[in-house]
Amino acid sequence: MSSGSTAEDVFAEGGEMGALMRSFDWAKTELGPVESWPLSLRTMVGVVLSNRFPMAIRWGERLLQFYNDAYRPILGDKHPASLGAPASQAWPEIWNVLGPLHEKVLRHGTSEWAEHFFLPMHRKGFSEETYFTFSYSPIPEGSGRYGGVLVTAQETTSQVLGERRLHTLQQVSASSFQAKRVDDAALRAARALGDNPNDLPFVLLYLCEADGKQLSLAAATGLPAGHVPPPGRLGLELFKEGGPLAGRLLSREPLAIEALSHHLGMVLQPVAPRAATQAVVLPLEGGAEGGSPGFLIAGLSIRLAYDAQYRGFMGLVAGHISTAIANARAYEEEKRRAETLAELDRSKTVFFSNVSHEFRTPLTLMLGPVEDVLASDRLEREEREALERVHRNGLRLFKLVNTLLDFSRLEAGRMQASYQPTDLAALTVGLASAFDSAVAKAGLRLGVDCPPLPAPVWVDPEMWEKVVLNLVSNALKFTFEGEIGVALRWRVDHVELSVRDTGTGIPPEELPRVFERFHRVHGAKGRSHEGSGIGLSLVQELVKLHGGTVRAESTLGQGSTFTVSLPAGSAHLPRERLAASRAAAPASVRVAPFLNEASGWLGSTRPEPETAPVPPPEVPLPRSQAPQGHILLADDNADMRDYVRRLLESRFTVEAVAEGRAALAAAEARVPDLVLSDVMMPGLDGFGLLREFRANPRTAAVPFILLSARAGEEATVGGLQAGADDYLVKPFSARELLARVEGALRLARERAERERLARERADFEQHLIGIVSHDLRNPLAAITMSAATLLRRTDLEERQRRPIGRIFASAERANRMIRDLLDFTQARLGGGLPLHPQALDFHALSQQVVDELQVAHPERVIELERGGAGQAFWDGDRTAQVLTNLISNALHYSPHGTPVRVRAYEEGAEGVLEVHNEGAPIPAELVPRLFQPMQRGDKDRNTVGRSVGLGLYIVDHIVKAHGGRVEVKSVAGEGTRFTVRLPLTVAARGAGGPP
């Protein structure tokens, strides 16, 4: 740049600042005219103006300022006064920092640099917290001197604030993450917020109380020592709609500290470095039923504008606190639920224990005398069978009680094992071999492979017996062909028992749950559905007491293997529970209930006798001369089947089966008169059997009674809602069962008789109407044709034509009445009206119907308006019948001298037929019944000269058969309009389809 450069040359670049500098009178400054400036100054000014990075020059002794467009936002409201002004005047609030830096650069000729440097600028009307990264570089003047400073600066306030706020949010999350209580989460969050006084001078956190009406102070931070404490409780009405703070919640706008103090009923006086003049009130999220769980009251920094960035940060703070509170509350609720469940579990265990103990006394008093009586040889066969049934089921109940008692003692930690060295092979062989006869009776093979072990195994013999008995019994229950294998092996440091079967197997998804208490494998096929569901769970718990493990392996349809592993030796067992060998109760005492239960399962494999010659003594009812019905009985319990069959066989033929599929097969061979089914059965249960019966037309009407051990109103309602005719809860008396069965059969017979009479009546009505219609149609046809022939003559006088016309109209009306009666009969008794659609021109059809009715009613005016192509695929005769009925109806119910207007047109994919008359409106209460048979559109009871009231009923059926709809609008002063809408194409339909 030449020494004679003008202002135009120096300030040629620079956009708005270049233009401003060109217009500036530099001659009035100490720099003088631009032409007199040092070359270095003019050059650097040009460089600065052409640069897009924020840059400034401070020149001369007073450091007069030049800056470019990019630097201008840094000045805020100090622009444009800062142009050409001394820097110390432009930045008086920070010159104590900037001044020494400029002096150092000019004195030593070295550059200065700073990153994210805090500068409390006053450029927006308040002392603002700002951060800059900048560098100061000397500008040579000549003769080895420096005339000014080149300033390169970038504001990093947003970056610094963003990082600081992000750190605060991270601290809130990290500190409150470990909180297990809501109050602790609030305190941790408040402490984390208190570490950032620059953004959050003070924080008050209020949470809703359980009553939902009050808020409690959960945490506070930022208030100086000695400050009046904030109120411990606030009314929720402050924040609700209409409350003084509700508007601030919606707008998220700040309010003055004085106003907030007034609402809180205290004086808020935050002091430096936490001084604040404004605060925001923000709702927390995640409360019950969409409400807020609390509110955050936070002071705002006096050094920051509440801009979008600040507002967003406050929203995130409230969100993080909400999450922390919600997580802590969820943990509290989960803990409460766990404690409730644990308490419920403990109560249930105590209950089982108490009930089991209480059951033992009456069971002992019941089983003992029964066994004494059974030992006698003076019993009749029927008496012995009844007592044996009582004994079997008493033992089964005794086994269940013992199992529940064992489990409750395990749960309560009161079952104490007494470990002793045991010949485990001999004990296991004895237990497994006890099932020989039961397994053989089931048609299976039992393999026991338990060679002598090299050393005794420390076990509690009674517990080991329960483990083996449960596993072998379980194998027998779910194995229908093949074999059951029991093997015992020594494996270096442990002994291993495996019980293998070739049964139904367990689905893979069910394997992880087989040892859960009360868990049943869904859909498993077994010999019985009965059982407590805790046998395998008890096995697992007993094995754990021995320091061992049990696992299950299974392939669906091929079988299962249960493996028990027990450590060798006694080092793993509690020393105080080790004992020398002691005498134990005979194993037969514990084996008998298992064998008795297995015998009950296998009872289903024995052939069922067809009849029982003697009825039960408890029901002294006389045998009927012949069975009163065929009853199908389905129950998987052999004793229950035998008992119910004996109760019913004196009066009915009873066919008994063991499960649902067998019942279906029996019903397929012979439909029973009544079904008695247990609810809980293996395979297809009672509800499934009921669904199958109701879905089959052959068996849908068969009376069905469900038998169940589940008592209570819900169980009964559930059974009846499923479609059962009755629901009988066990235990039931013989008389109750007989009364329910006879009642269901009686109702079924009455229902069948009513249906038979209804069919006969319908057949008779159809036959009668057909005969009457035929006999009436012949003379009416002769009358109609004769009258029509006479009316076509041209030599008749008017006095002759009028009576002939009345004869023709009356005959036509009679014909319509007969046709309507036939259609009504077919619609009600024959299942619907047949359709024979064909291509037709419904304009021409409408014209034909109007012409015929105009001839029959020469005194009336019938207008026809047509629109569109008029092509459709309908039943022409039925469509003509619809129009005839509607127009005749309109003629009948409208005064003489008023026209009947008919419109036939297309609208989209529909053909529309409208018939309008100007008669009196149809009463509103009659409109809903208008299309029912024998209904008329007025309240006049005088039926002289009227139709039979079937016209609109037939119209409705014909329209619905076409897949269309008919609408009616009747308004005083406007008359009545019937609108029929039919799809332009209709499929053919025979009689018997839907109406």
Coordinates of N, CA and C in Angstrom, one line a residue, residues 42 64 66 75 107-108 158 180 214 261 263 369 395 440 501 518 545 578 584 591 604 655 658 702 719 738 871 918:
R42 N -1.8 1.3 8.2 CA -2.8 1.1 7.1 C -2.8 -0.3 6.6
L64 N -6.2 3.4 20.5 CA -7.4 3.6 19.8 C -7.8 2.3 19.1
F66 N -9.7 -0.3 16.3 CA -10.2 -0.6 15.0 C -10.6 -2.1 15.1
L75 N -18.5 -6.9 21.2 CA -18.6 -5.6 21.9 C -20.0 -5.4 22.5
R107 N 5.9 -3.1 25.3 CA 7.3 -2.9 25.9 C 8.3 -3.9 25.4
H108 N 7.9 -5.2 25.4 CA 8.8 -6.2 25.1 C 8.7 -6.8 23.7
S158 N -20.1 -20.1 25.4 CA -21.1 -21.2 25.3 C -20.4 -22.5 25.5
K180 N -31.1 -45.4 47.2 CA -32.1 -46.4 47.3 C -33.4 -45.9 48.0
Q214 N -49.9 -31.9 50.0 CA -48.9 -31.1 50.6 C -47.5 -31.5 49.9
S261 N -40.3 -14.9 47.3 CA -40.3 -14.9 48.8 C -41.7 -14.7 49.3
H263 N -44.6 -15.7 48.0 CA -45.3 -16.9 47.8 C -44.9 -18.0 48.8
P369 N -58.8 -96.5 62.4 CA -60.0 -97.4 62.4 C -60.3 -98.0 61.1
L395 N -54.6 -92.2 52.5 CA -53.1 -92.3 52.4 C -52.6 -91.2 51.4
A440 N -44.7 -103.0 36.5 CA -45.1 -104.1 35.7 C -46.6 -103.9 35.3
D501 N -36.1 -92.2 32.3 CA -37.4 -92.8 31.8 C -37.5 -92.6 30.3
F518 N -44.6 -75.5 42.9 CA -45.9 -75.3 42.4 C -45.9 -75.1 40.9
L545 N -29.5 -79.6 51.1 CA -29.2 -79.8 52.5 C -28.0 -80.8 52.6
L578 N -23.7 -84.4 62.3 CA -23.2 -85.7 62.0 C -23.6 -86.7 63.2
A584 N -34.0 -96.3 62.0 CA -35.0 -95.4 61.4 C -36.3 -96.1 61.3
V591 N -43.0 -95.5 51.9 CA -43.2 -96.0 50.6 C -44.7 -96.2 50.2
S604 N -56.7 -96.4 35.9 CA -57.3 -96.0 34.6 C -57.0 -97.1 33.5
E655 N -70.8 -94.3 30.7 CA -69.6 -94.6 30.0 C -68.4 -93.8 30.6
A658 N -60.9 -91.8 31.1 CA -59.9 -91.2 32.0 C -59.4 -89.8 31.6
V702 N -75.5 -80.8 23.7 CA -75.4 -81.8 24.8 C -75.2 -81.1 26.1
G719 N -66.8 -71.3 34.8 CA -67.3 -72.5 34.2 C -68.6 -72.2 33.4
L738 N -77.1 -86.4 41.7 CA -78.2 -86.9 41.0 C -79.2 -85.8 40.6
Q871 N -77.2 -48.6 -15.2 CA -76.9 -50.0 -15.5 C -76.4 -50.6 -14.2
E918 N -95.5 -36.2 0.2 CA -95.8 -35.0 1.0 C -96.8 -35.2 2.1

